[in-house]
Coordinates of C-alpha atoms and ligand atoms in Angstrom, one line a residue:
M1235 CA 17.4 -39.3 34.8
T1236 CA 15.9 -36.5 35.3
A1237 CA 18.6 -33.7 35.5
S1238 CA 19.1 -32.2 38.8
P1239 CA 18.4 -28.3 39.4
T1240 CA 20.2 -26.0 38.7
P1241 CA 20.8 -23.8 42.3
F1242 CA 19.8 -20.2 42.4
A1243 CA 19.5 -17.4 44.1
V1244 CA 17.6 -14.6 44.5
T1245 CA 17.7 -10.8 46.6
G1246 CA 16.0 -10.6 50.1
S1247 CA 13.9 -8.6 48.1
A1248 CA 12.1 -11.1 46.2
V1249 CA 12.2 -13.5 49.0
R1250 CA 10.4 -11.0 50.2
A1251 CA 8.4 -10.4 48.5
A1252 CA 7.3 -14.2 47.5
E1253 CA 6.3 -14.2 51.4
E1254 CA 3.7 -11.4 50.6
P1255 CA 0.8 -14.0 49.6
L1256 CA 1.5 -16.5 52.2
L1257 CA 2.0 -14.2 55.5
A1258 CA -1.6 -12.4 54.1
A1259 CA -3.2 -15.9 54.3
G1260 CA -1.5 -16.5 57.2
Q1261 CA 1.1 -18.7 57.1
G1262 CA 3.1 -16.3 58.5
A1263 CA 3.6 -18.1 62.3
A1264 CA 3.9 -21.5 59.8
L1265 CA 6.8 -20.2 57.6
M1266 CA 8.5 -18.8 61.1
R1267 CA 8.6 -22.6 62.2
C1268 CA 9.9 -24.2 58.9
A1269 CA 12.8 -21.6 59.1
A1270 CA 12.7 -22.4 62.6
W1271 CA 13.2 -26.1 62.0
G1272 CA 15.9 -25.7 59.1
L1273 CA 18.1 -23.4 61.6
A1274 CA 18.1 -25.4 64.9
Q1275 CA 18.9 -29.0 62.1
H1276 CA 22.0 -26.9 61.3
V1277 CA 22.8 -26.2 64.6
L1278 CA 23.0 -29.3 65.6
R1279 CA 24.6 -30.8 62.4
V1280 CA 26.8 -28.5 64.2
L1281 CA 26.7 -29.4 68.0
R1282 CA 27.3 -32.8 66.6
G1283 CA 30.1 -31.9 64.7
R1284 CA 32.4 -30.6 68.7
G1285 CA 30.8 -33.6 71.2
P1286 CA 28.0 -34.6 73.0
V1287 CA 24.7 -32.1 72.1
A1288 CA 23.1 -32.4 75.3
G1289 CA 25.1 -30.4 77.8
A1290 CA 25.9 -28.2 75.0
T1291 CA 25.0 -24.2 75.2
V1292 CA 23.8 -23.0 72.3
A1293 CA 23.2 -18.4 72.9
A1294 CA 21.3 -16.4 70.8
L1295 CA 22.2 -12.6 69.7
V1296 CA 18.1 -11.3 69.2
G1297 CA 17.5 -8.6 66.9
T1298 CA 13.5 -7.2 67.1
G1299 CA 12.0 -8.2 64.1
N1300 CA 11.3 -11.7 62.8
N1301 CA 15.0 -12.3 62.6
G1302 CA 14.9 -12.6 66.2
G1303 CA 11.8 -15.0 65.9
D1304 CA 12.9 -17.6 64.0
A1305 CA 16.0 -17.4 66.8
L1306 CA 13.7 -17.3 69.6
W1307 CA 11.8 -20.1 68.1
A1308 CA 14.5 -22.2 67.0
L1309 CA 16.2 -22.2 71.0
A1310 CA 13.4 -23.5 71.1
L1311 CA 13.5 -26.6 69.8
L1312 CA 17.2 -27.0 70.8
R1313 CA 15.7 -26.4 74.4
R1314 CA 14.2 -29.2 73.7
R1315 CA 17.2 -31.6 72.6
G1316 CA 19.3 -31.4 76.3
V1317 CA 21.2 -28.1 75.3
A1318 CA 21.5 -25.1 77.8
A1319 CA 19.2 -22.5 74.7
V1320 CA 20.2 -18.5 76.9
A1321 CA 18.3 -15.4 74.8
V1322 CA 20.9 -12.0 74.4
P1323 CA 18.5 -9.1 73.7
I1324 CA 19.9 -6.6 71.7
A1325 CA 18.0 -4.7 71.9
R1326 CA 15.6 -2.6 75.2
D1327 CA 12.8 -0.3 75.8
E1328 CA 12.1 2.5 78.3
H1329 CA 11.1 0.2 81.2
G1330 CA 14.5 -2.3 80.4
A1331 CA 12.5 -5.1 78.7
P1332 CA 13.9 -6.7 75.1
R1333 CA 12.5 -5.8 72.4
W1334 CA 12.1 -8.7 70.7
H1335 CA 8.9 -11.6 69.3
A1336 CA 6.8 -12.0 72.0
E1337 CA 5.7 -15.8 70.8
G1338 CA 9.7 -16.2 70.1
W1339 CA 9.8 -15.6 73.6
A1340 CA 6.9 -17.4 75.1
A1341 CA 8.0 -20.4 73.2
L1342 CA 11.8 -20.6 74.3
R1343 CA 11.1 -19.7 78.1
A1344 CA 8.1 -22.6 77.8
A1345 CA 10.9 -24.9 77.1
G1346 CA 12.8 -24.1 79.4
G1347 CA 15.5 -21.1 77.9
T1348 CA 17.2 -18.5 79.4
A1349 CA 17.9 -15.1 79.2
A1350 CA 20.8 -13.2 79.4
D1351 CA 22.6 -10.1 78.9
V1352 CA 25.7 -11.6 77.2
V1353 CA 26.4 -14.1 75.8
P1354 CA 27.8 -17.0 77.4
A1355 CA 31.6 -17.8 78.1
R1356 CA 31.4 -21.4 77.6
A1357 CA 28.3 -21.3 74.8
D1358 CA 29.1 -23.9 71.9
V1359 CA 27.7 -21.7 69.2
V1360 CA 26.3 -18.2 68.6
V1361 CA 23.2 -17.8 67.0
D1362 CA 23.3 -14.8 64.7
G1363 CA 20.1 -13.4 64.6
M1364 CA 19.8 -9.8 64.7
L1365 CA 19.4 -8.7 61.4
G1366 CA 18.1 -10.5 58.5
T1367 CA 15.9 -9.2 55.4
G1368 CA 14.5 -5.7 57.1
F1369 CA 18.4 -4.3 57.4
R1370 CA 17.8 -0.8 57.1
G1371 CA 20.9 1.8 56.8
E1372 CA 23.5 1.1 58.8
F1373 CA 24.4 -1.9 61.4
A1374 CA 25.6 -0.4 64.7
V1375 CA 27.0 -4.3 66.0
P1376 CA 26.0 -4.2 69.5
D1377 CA 28.7 -4.7 72.7
A1378 CA 26.6 -7.6 73.6
A1379 CA 28.0 -9.2 69.6
R1380 CA 31.4 -7.7 70.7
G1381 CA 34.1 -10.5 71.5
L1382 CA 32.4 -13.5 71.5
P1383 CA 33.9 -16.2 73.1
A1384 CA 36.4 -17.5 70.9
G1385 CA 35.7 -21.1 71.2
A1386 CA 31.8 -20.3 69.4
A1387 CA 31.0 -20.9 66.3
V1388 CA 29.0 -18.5 64.4
V1389 CA 25.7 -19.7 62.8
A1390 CA 23.8 -16.8 61.0
C1391 CA 19.8 -16.7 60.9
D1392 CA 18.5 -16.3 57.3
V1393 CA 22.1 -13.2 56.5
P1394 CA 25.0 -12.3 58.7
S1395 CA 23.9 -9.4 60.7
G1396 CA 25.6 -6.2 58.5
V1397 CA 24.6 -8.0 55.2
D1398 CA 22.7 -6.6 52.7
A1399 CA 20.8 -8.9 51.2
D1400 CA 19.9 -8.2 47.7
T1401 CA 23.6 -6.5 47.3
G1402 CA 25.9 -8.0 49.4
E1403 CA 27.0 -5.3 51.0
V1404 CA 28.4 -4.7 54.5
R1405 CA 26.6 -1.1 55.8
G1406 CA 28.6 -0.3 59.5
G1407 CA 29.8 -3.7 60.6
G1408 CA 29.3 -7.3 59.5
V1409 CA 29.4 -10.3 61.6
R1410 CA 31.5 -12.8 60.4
A1411 CA 30.1 -16.9 60.1
E1412 CA 31.0 -19.8 59.9
V1413 CA 27.8 -21.2 58.6
T1414 CA 25.0 -19.5 57.3
V1415 CA 21.6 -20.3 57.0
T1416 CA 19.3 -18.8 54.8
F1417 CA 15.7 -19.8 54.0
G1418 CA 13.4 -20.5 50.6
A1419 CA 15.8 -19.1 48.5
L1420 CA 19.7 -19.1 48.8
K1421 CA 19.9 -14.8 48.8
T1422 CA 22.6 -13.1 45.9
G1423 CA 23.9 -11.2 49.1
L1424 CA 24.8 -13.7 51.1
L1425 CA 26.6 -15.7 46.7
L1426 CA 28.3 -11.8 45.8
G1427 CA 31.2 -8.8 47.7
D1428 CA 31.3 -8.9 51.6
G1429 CA 28.3 -10.8 52.1
A1430 CA 29.7 -14.1 51.2
D1431 CA 33.6 -13.3 52.8
L1432 CA 31.1 -13.1 56.3
A1433 CA 28.4 -15.5 55.0
G1434 CA 30.9 -18.8 55.4
D1435 CA 29.7 -22.0 54.0
V1436 CA 25.7 -21.2 53.3
R1437 CA 23.3 -23.5 54.1
L1438 CA 19.3 -23.4 52.1
V1439 CA 16.2 -23.6 54.0
D1440 CA 13.5 -25.5 51.8
I1441 CA 10.4 -23.1 53.5
G1442 CA 7.9 -23.1 50.5
L1443 CA 8.4 -20.9 48.7
G1444 CA 9.3 -21.7 45.2
P1445 CA 5.9 -21.5 43.7
H1446 CA 6.2 -17.2 45.1
L1447 CA 10.0 -16.8 43.6
P1448 CA 10.9 -15.2 40.6
S1449 CA 11.4 -16.4 37.5
A1450 CA 12.9 -13.8 34.7
P1451 CA 16.3 -13.5 34.3
P1452 CA 17.1 -10.2 34.8
E1453 CA 15.3 -12.2 38.5
R1454 CA 17.7 -14.9 38.8
L1455 CA 21.6 -15.3 39.8
R1456 CA 21.6 -18.6 39.4
V1457 CA 25.2 -20.5 40.4
M1458 CA 27.4 -22.8 38.0
D1459 CA 27.8 -26.0 38.9
G1460 CA 29.1 -30.1 37.4
P1461 CA 26.1 -31.4 36.1
T1462 CA 25.1 -28.1 34.5
A1463 CA 27.8 -27.7 32.9
A1464 CA 28.4 -31.2 31.1
R1465 CA 24.6 -30.4 29.9
L1466 CA 26.0 -27.5 28.0
H1467 CA 29.5 -29.3 27.3
P1468 CA 28.0 -32.7 25.1
A1469 CA 30.4 -35.1 24.7
P1470 CA 30.1 -35.0 21.1
A1471 CA 27.7 -36.9 18.9
A1472 CA 29.2 -40.7 18.0
D1473 CA 29.1 -39.2 13.8
G1474 CA 31.3 -36.0 15.1
H1475 CA 33.6 -35.2 13.1
K1476 CA 35.8 -32.1 13.5
Y1477 CA 33.4 -29.7 11.6
T1478 CA 30.9 -31.0 14.1
R1479 CA 32.8 -30.7 17.1
G1480 CA 33.4 -26.4 16.4
V1481 CA 36.1 -25.5 14.5
V1482 CA 38.3 -22.4 16.7
G1483 CA 40.3 -19.3 15.2
V1484 CA 42.4 -18.0 17.5
V1485 CA 43.2 -14.5 16.7
A1486 CA 46.1 -14.0 19.9
G1487 CA 50.2 -13.7 21.6
S1488 CA 52.9 -11.4 19.0
A1489 CA 56.8 -11.3 18.9
R1490 CA 56.3 -9.6 22.3
Y1491 CA 53.7 -12.8 23.6
P1492 CA 54.4 -15.7 21.3
G1493 CA 53.1 -17.7 25.0
A1494 CA 49.2 -16.3 25.3
A1495 CA 48.6 -18.2 21.5
V1496 CA 50.3 -21.2 22.7
L1497 CA 47.8 -20.9 25.6
S1498 CA 44.9 -20.3 25.2
T1499 CA 44.6 -22.3 21.3
S1500 CA 46.2 -25.1 23.9
G1501 CA 42.3 -24.0 26.5
A1502 CA 40.8 -24.7 23.5
L1503 CA 41.9 -28.2 21.8
E1504 CA 42.1 -29.4 25.4
A1505 CA 38.7 -28.7 26.1
G1506 CA 37.6 -30.0 23.0
A1507 CA 37.4 -28.5 20.0
G1508 CA 36.8 -30.0 15.9
M1509 CA 40.0 -27.5 15.4
A1510 CA 42.0 -25.1 16.9
H1511 CA 42.8 -22.5 13.5
H1512 CA 46.0 -19.7 15.3
A1513 CA 46.3 -16.8 13.3
G1514 CA 48.7 -14.6 14.2
P1515 CA 52.7 -13.9 13.2
A1516 CA 55.7 -16.2 12.6
T1517 CA 56.5 -16.4 16.1
T1518 CA 53.6 -17.8 17.5
R1519 CA 52.7 -19.4 14.9
A1520 CA 56.0 -21.0 15.1
A1521 CA 55.6 -21.4 19.0
V1522 CA 51.7 -23.2 18.8
V1523 CA 52.9 -25.7 15.7
T1524 CA 55.9 -26.9 18.3
A1525 CA 53.6 -27.4 21.2
H1526 CA 50.9 -28.8 19.4
P1527 CA 51.2 -30.4 15.7
E1528 CA 47.2 -30.7 15.0
A1529 CA 46.3 -26.6 14.6
L1530 CA 46.4 -24.8 12.1
V1531 CA 48.3 -21.8 11.5
S1532 CA 48.4 -19.5 8.9
A1533 CA 48.8 -15.5 8.6
E1534 CA 44.9 -14.5 8.0
G1535 CA 43.1 -17.8 10.0
P1536 CA 40.4 -19.8 8.8
A1537 CA 37.8 -18.2 6.4
P1538 CA 35.5 -16.8 8.0
E1539 CA 32.8 -19.4 6.8
R1540 CA 34.3 -22.1 8.3
T1541 CA 34.9 -21.0 11.9
D1542 CA 32.0 -21.7 15.3
A1543 CA 33.5 -19.4 17.2
W1544 CA 36.9 -16.3 17.8
V1545 CA 39.3 -16.1 20.0
V1546 CA 40.8 -12.5 20.2
G1547 CA 43.3 -10.8 22.1
P1548 CA 45.3 -12.4 24.1
G1549 CA 48.7 -12.0 24.3
L1550 CA 48.2 -9.2 21.4
D1551 CA 50.6 -6.6 21.0
T1552 CA 48.8 -2.5 21.0
E1553 CA 51.4 -1.0 19.7
D1554 CA 52.5 -3.6 16.7
D1555 CA 49.6 -4.2 14.2
A1556 CA 46.7 -5.2 17.2
R1557 CA 43.5 -3.5 15.8
E1558 CA 44.2 -4.2 12.3
R1559 CA 44.1 -7.9 13.5
F1560 CA 41.1 -7.1 15.8
I1561 CA 38.8 -5.6 13.3
R1562 CA 39.9 -8.8 11.1
V1563 CA 38.2 -11.5 13.7
R1564 CA 35.8 -8.7 14.3
D1565 CA 35.0 -8.2 9.8
A1566 CA 34.5 -12.2 10.2
V1567 CA 32.1 -12.7 13.2
L1568 CA 30.2 -9.7 11.1
A1569 CA 31.2 -12.1 7.2
N1570 CA 29.2 -15.1 8.9
P1571 CA 28.0 -13.9 12.9
R1572 CA 26.8 -17.4 13.4
A1573 CA 30.5 -17.2 14.8
A1574 CA 30.8 -16.9 18.8
L1575 CA 33.5 -13.9 19.5
V1576 CA 34.9 -13.9 22.7
V1577 CA 36.9 -10.6 23.0
D1578 CA 39.5 -11.1 25.6
A1579 CA 42.2 -9.4 27.2
S1580 CA 44.7 -6.7 24.9
A1581 CA 41.2 -6.3 22.9
L1582 CA 39.4 -5.8 25.0
T1583 CA 41.6 -2.1 25.1
L1584 CA 41.1 -2.4 21.3
V1585 CA 37.2 -2.9 20.6
T1586 CA 35.3 0.4 20.7
A1587 CA 31.1 0.7 21.2
E1588 CA 31.3 1.0 17.4
D1589 CA 32.5 -1.8 16.8
L1590 CA 29.6 -3.7 20.2
A1591 CA 26.8 -2.3 18.6
A1592 CA 27.7 -3.2 15.0
L1593 CA 28.6 -6.5 16.5
R1594 CA 24.6 -6.9 18.1
D1595 CA 23.2 -5.3 14.9
A1596 CA 24.6 -7.7 13.4
G1597 CA 22.8 -10.9 15.6
A1598 CA 26.6 -12.1 17.6
R1599 CA 27.4 -13.8 20.2
V1600 CA 30.1 -12.4 21.8
V1601 CA 31.3 -12.6 25.1
L1602 CA 33.8 -9.9 26.0
T1603 CA 36.3 -11.6 30.1
P1604 CA 38.0 -8.7 31.3
H1605 CA 39.2 -9.7 35.1
A1606 CA 38.4 -6.7 37.6
G1607 CA 41.4 -4.0 36.6
E1608 CA 40.1 -4.9 32.7
W1609 CA 36.6 -3.8 33.5
A1610 CA 37.3 -1.2 34.9
R1611 CA 39.6 0.3 31.9
L1612 CA 36.7 -0.2 29.5
T1613 CA 33.8 0.4 31.3
E1614 CA 36.7 3.9 31.2
R1615 CA 35.7 4.1 28.1
I1616 CA 33.0 3.2 28.0
P1617 CA 30.7 3.8 30.6
V1618 CA 27.7 2.2 32.6
P1619 CA 24.7 3.9 31.9
G1620 CA 22.7 5.1 34.2
A1621 CA 26.2 5.3 36.8
D1622 CA 26.8 8.4 38.4
G1623 CA 29.5 10.9 37.8
A1624 CA 31.6 8.4 40.0
G1625 CA 30.6 6.1 37.4
H1626 CA 29.1 4.3 41.1
A1627 CA 25.7 1.9 40.3
P1628 CA 24.6 0.0 43.0
D1629 CA 26.5 -3.0 43.2
E1630 CA 28.6 -5.7 40.0
L1631 CA 26.2 -7.4 39.6
A1632 CA 23.3 -4.4 38.0
R1633 CA 26.5 -2.0 36.8
L1634 CA 26.9 -5.3 34.2
R1635 CA 23.8 -5.8 33.7
A1636 CA 22.9 -2.4 32.4
W1637 CA 26.8 -2.7 30.3
S1638 CA 25.5 -5.1 29.1
A1639 CA 22.0 -4.4 28.1
A1640 CA 23.4 -1.3 26.1
H1641 CA 26.5 -2.8 25.1
G1642 CA 24.5 -6.5 23.8
A1643 CA 27.6 -8.4 24.6
A1644 CA 27.7 -10.6 28.0
V1645 CA 30.4 -9.8 29.6
L1646 CA 32.7 -13.1 31.9
L1647 CA 33.9 -10.7 35.1
K1648 CA 37.1 -13.1 36.3
G1649 CA 37.4 -13.2 39.5
P1650 CA 37.3 -15.2 43.4
R1651 CA 33.8 -15.4 41.9
T1652 CA 33.6 -14.8 37.8
L1653 CA 30.0 -13.7 37.7
V1654 CA 28.5 -14.0 33.5
V1655 CA 25.7 -11.2 32.7
A1656 CA 24.5 -11.7 29.5
P1657 CA 21.9 -8.4 27.8
D1658 CA 19.2 -9.4 28.6
G1659 CA 19.7 -9.9 32.5
E1660 CA 20.5 -13.2 32.6
A1661 CA 23.4 -14.5 35.4
W1662 CA 25.7 -17.3 36.8
L1663 CA 27.6 -17.1 39.5
M1664 CA 30.8 -19.7 38.4
G1665 CA 30.0 -22.3 41.5
E1666 CA 33.8 -23.3 41.2
G1667 CA 37.6 -22.8 42.3
G1668 CA 39.8 -20.8 44.7
P1669 CA 43.0 -19.5 44.3
E1670 CA 44.6 -21.8 42.5
L1671 CA 44.4 -19.7 39.3
G1672 CA 45.5 -16.7 40.0
V1673 CA 48.5 -17.1 38.4
G1674 CA 49.5 -15.6 34.9
G1675 CA 48.3 -17.3 31.6
T1676 CA 45.0 -18.8 32.7
G1677 CA 43.2 -16.0 31.2
D1678 CA 44.8 -17.1 28.2
V1679 CA 43.9 -20.2 28.6
L1680 CA 39.8 -19.6 29.4
S1681 CA 39.8 -17.6 26.7
G1682 CA 40.3 -20.8 24.9
V1683 CA 38.7 -23.5 26.5
L1684 CA 35.7 -20.3 26.2
G1685 CA 35.9 -20.1 21.9
A1686 CA 36.0 -24.2 22.2
V1687 CA 32.6 -24.7 24.1
L1688 CA 30.9 -21.8 22.2
A1689 CA 32.6 -23.2 18.9
A1690 CA 30.5 -26.9 19.7
D1691 CA 26.8 -24.8 20.6
A1692 CA 27.4 -23.0 17.4
A1693 CA 28.4 -25.9 15.2
R1694 CA 25.6 -27.7 17.0
R1695 CA 23.8 -25.2 16.8
A1696 CA 24.2 -24.9 12.7
R1697 CA 24.0 -29.2 12.3
A1698 CA 20.8 -29.1 13.8
A1699 CA 19.3 -26.5 11.6
E1700 CA 20.7 -28.8 8.7
E1701 CA 18.4 -31.8 9.9
E1702 CA 15.1 -29.8 10.4
G1703 CA 15.7 -28.2 7.6
A1704 CA 16.1 -31.0 5.6
T1705 CA 13.4 -33.0 6.9
C1706 CA 10.3 -29.7 7.6
G1707 CA 11.7 -26.9 6.2
A1708 CA 11.6 -24.9 9.5
G1709 CA 15.0 -24.9 10.3
E1710 CA 13.9 -24.3 14.6
V1711 CA 16.4 -25.5 16.6
E1712 CA 14.2 -26.9 19.8
H1713 CA 16.5 -26.1 22.6
V1714 CA 19.4 -23.6 22.3
P1715 CA 21.5 -22.9 25.4
T1716 CA 22.3 -19.8 26.3
L1717 CA 25.6 -17.0 25.7
A1718 CA 25.7 -16.5 29.6
S1719 CA 25.6 -20.1 30.8
L1720 CA 27.9 -21.5 28.1
A1721 CA 30.1 -19.0 29.0
A1722 CA 29.7 -20.0 32.7
A1723 CA 29.9 -23.5 31.8
A1724 CA 33.7 -22.7 30.2
A1725 CA 34.4 -20.3 33.9
W1726 CA 33.4 -24.3 35.8
L1727 CA 35.5 -26.4 33.7
H1728 CA 38.6 -24.2 34.1
A1729 CA 37.7 -23.6 37.9
R1730 CA 38.2 -26.8 37.9
A1731 CA 40.6 -27.8 35.6
G1732 CA 42.9 -25.4 37.8
A1733 CA 41.3 -27.3 41.4
D1734 CA 41.9 -30.8 40.4
Q1735 CA 45.7 -29.7 39.0
A1736 CA 46.3 -28.1 42.4
R1737 CA 45.4 -31.2 44.3
A1738 CA 48.0 -32.9 41.3
G1739 CA 50.7 -30.7 42.9
R1740 CA 50.5 -28.9 39.4
M1741 CA 50.7 -24.7 39.6
T1742 CA 51.4 -23.0 36.0
A1743 CA 49.3 -22.0 33.0
G1744 CA 50.9 -24.3 31.8
T1745 CA 50.4 -27.6 32.4
L1746 CA 46.8 -26.6 33.8
P1747 CA 45.1 -27.1 29.2
A1748 CA 46.2 -31.0 30.5
A1749 CA 44.5 -30.7 33.1
V1750 CA 40.8 -29.0 31.0
G1751 CA 41.6 -32.5 29.0
G1752 CA 40.8 -35.0 32.0
T1753 CA 38.4 -32.3 33.0
V1754 CA 36.3 -32.3 30.4
A1755 CA 37.3 -36.4 30.0
R1756 CA 36.4 -37.4 32.6
M1757 CA 33.1 -35.4 32.2
W1758 CA 32.4 -36.8 29.0
W1759 CA 34.0 -40.3 29.0
G1760 CA 33.6 -41.4 33.4
E1761 CA 36.6 -41.5 35.3
A1762 CA 38.3 -44.7 32.9
R1763 CA 38.5 -42.8 30.5
G1764 CA 39.5 -38.8 31.8
T1765 CA 42.4 -39.9 34.0
R1766 CA 45.5 -39.0 32.1
A1767 CA 48.9 -39.6 32.6
D1768 CA 50.8 -36.7 32.5
Ligands
LIG2987 N1 7.9 -12.4 56.8 C1 8.0 -14.1 57.0 O1 7.1 -14.4 57.5 C2 9.6 -15.1 57.5 C3 11.0 -13.8 58.2 N2 11.5 -15.0 58.5 C4 12.8 -14.0 59.3 O2 12.2 -12.7 59.0 C5 12.9 -11.9 58.8 C6 12.6 -10.5 58.3 O3 12.3 -10.0 59.2 P1 11.9 -8.4 59.6 O4 11.0 -8.4 60.7 O5 11.4 -8.2 57.9 O6 13.1 -8.1 59.0 P2 14.1 -8.3 60.7 O7 14.1 -8.8 61.7 O8 15.8 -8.1 60.0 O9 15.1 -6.7 61.2 C7 13.4 -6.4 61.3 C8 13.7 -5.0 62.1 O10 15.6 -4.8 63.0 C9 15.4 -2.6 62.8 N3 16.4 -2.5 62.2 C10 16.6 -2.7 60.3 N4 17.5 -1.9 60.3 C11 18.7 -1.9 61.5 C12 19.9 -1.9 62.0 N5 20.1 -1.1 60.9 N6 20.3 -1.0 62.8 C13 19.3 -2.1 64.0 N7 18.0 -2.3 63.5 C14 17.9 -2.0 62.7 C15 13.9 -2.7 62.6 O11 13.2 -2.6 64.1 P3 13.4 -1.8 64.8 O12 12.1 -1.4 65.7 O13 14.5 -1.8 65.3 O14 13.4 -0.2 63.9 C16 13.7 -3.6 61.6 O15 12.1 -3.9 62.1 C17 13.6 -12.8 57.6 O16 15.1 -12.4 57.4 C18 13.5 -14.3 58.1 O17 15.2 -14.3 58.9 C19 11.7 -16.6 58.5 O18 12.9 -16.9 57.3 C20 9.8 -17.2 58.2 C21 9.5 -16.7 57.3
K2988 K1 21.0 -12.3 60.9

């Protein structure tokens, strides 16, 4: 079985750069035809969903550049399918003639298409061909693009006009599309920020840019999906046992917030940890063993050399002994940097730049897991390098990359579009889930899931190194999943479990770990064995 490639996005600028050698080789017109054909196919799909294609009306708002050229060529193709095709220019020259792609207009006219000043009220689909990757400055929405027919579906050509294809920033006005048909590669601006809100469903049309697209980690934003998550968190080996499946140390909860210890430990166990060992005060220890008789509990936690991943932070009481508890974990990781470290919740207010530097120097694999508010507070204390006085950098992804590179730790920024970045610039978008996870306690569960996924990986690597060492003396492990990809896989499992349990009518963080267990079991052993009675 060949693995399907993991989806990824690049900036609009990278796509433009990828096109350059092809344009220089005289293939510009062919690329445009390819893009227009793909756009027309997707418009046809939308039309078919609404009724007969022949006799339907498609209008396009057409700008001055190649984005408009794509739209004109697509209209010409649609005209040949019996569609009434109407092009609406958004710019005219001093003589009142439309400023648009001359060959595209000639093709449309030859096919029997027409031009108009406004979008006809009968339009079934409006193609937004005003601006694509050539958008600069601010977009003043032209009159022709205002008050579009209420019943018409808007299909954006390449990028919704007004959206920066690199960052997702909307400058000036922006067009809201039901579908965006994008060419050559997914663009980061369609997956991030306001651009993601405006783009609707994003459809990719391959125009043969593949070999020319950048492949270095900082130039791609990869999108986590089910098959990729399954490869990163595989079923345990047949001869596996609790130590080969990974031991997670959970330093969470306090007399004030005992539930966080239970949720985090549950997340680790349900995500498949071989063992979860909770360290905390008597109250949380009692709560954890009551919920999970299989969990180990103690005041001091597991031995550093037997621990594959640590989770520290959920529900620590920062007015109590939280910093001491954090330092014990930090020192355990420094003593055995083979173990990964998840810094969550309260620990995000306790960790210092010096702690991070020491962990980085020891080669530890550290993931911080803030939500937006925690990220804002963290970067106030430990600033983003290169940001201006007001803390601004070009965009959130760039800020995350700059911070992660400076401090040697990965960041998993939780939110409606969870992002993970690593110090080398590798970045992942978690492509799953909706608002189901926006309730208290789900982050505590995620910290445990993340601990289990990282622990399993650390245990696998330790075992592989031992086996290699025994046979070859090399101690080399061939393929090591990256920290960012593992963290994104954990976020995917968590989000999928949230969606699964919402479908089953459950909504709370308390029931989420069981849903994680079901999701993981289905992924490992298939539908039959992954069905739970609870
Ligand atoms: N290059 C190729 O072979 C292919 C390109 N494809 C499609 O082309 C666009 C990119 O085309 P490009 O012509 O480079 O850029 P745009 O069409 O996005 O915009 C160009 C013109 O728009 C004007 N502009 C720019 N910013 C603004 C603004 N803020 N407000 C108003 N107008 C603006 C500007 O022209 P002016 O002369 O009016 O100043 C730009 O020159 C890409 O997105 C694809 O859709 C195909 O994919 C295939 C191959
Ligand atoms: K557009």
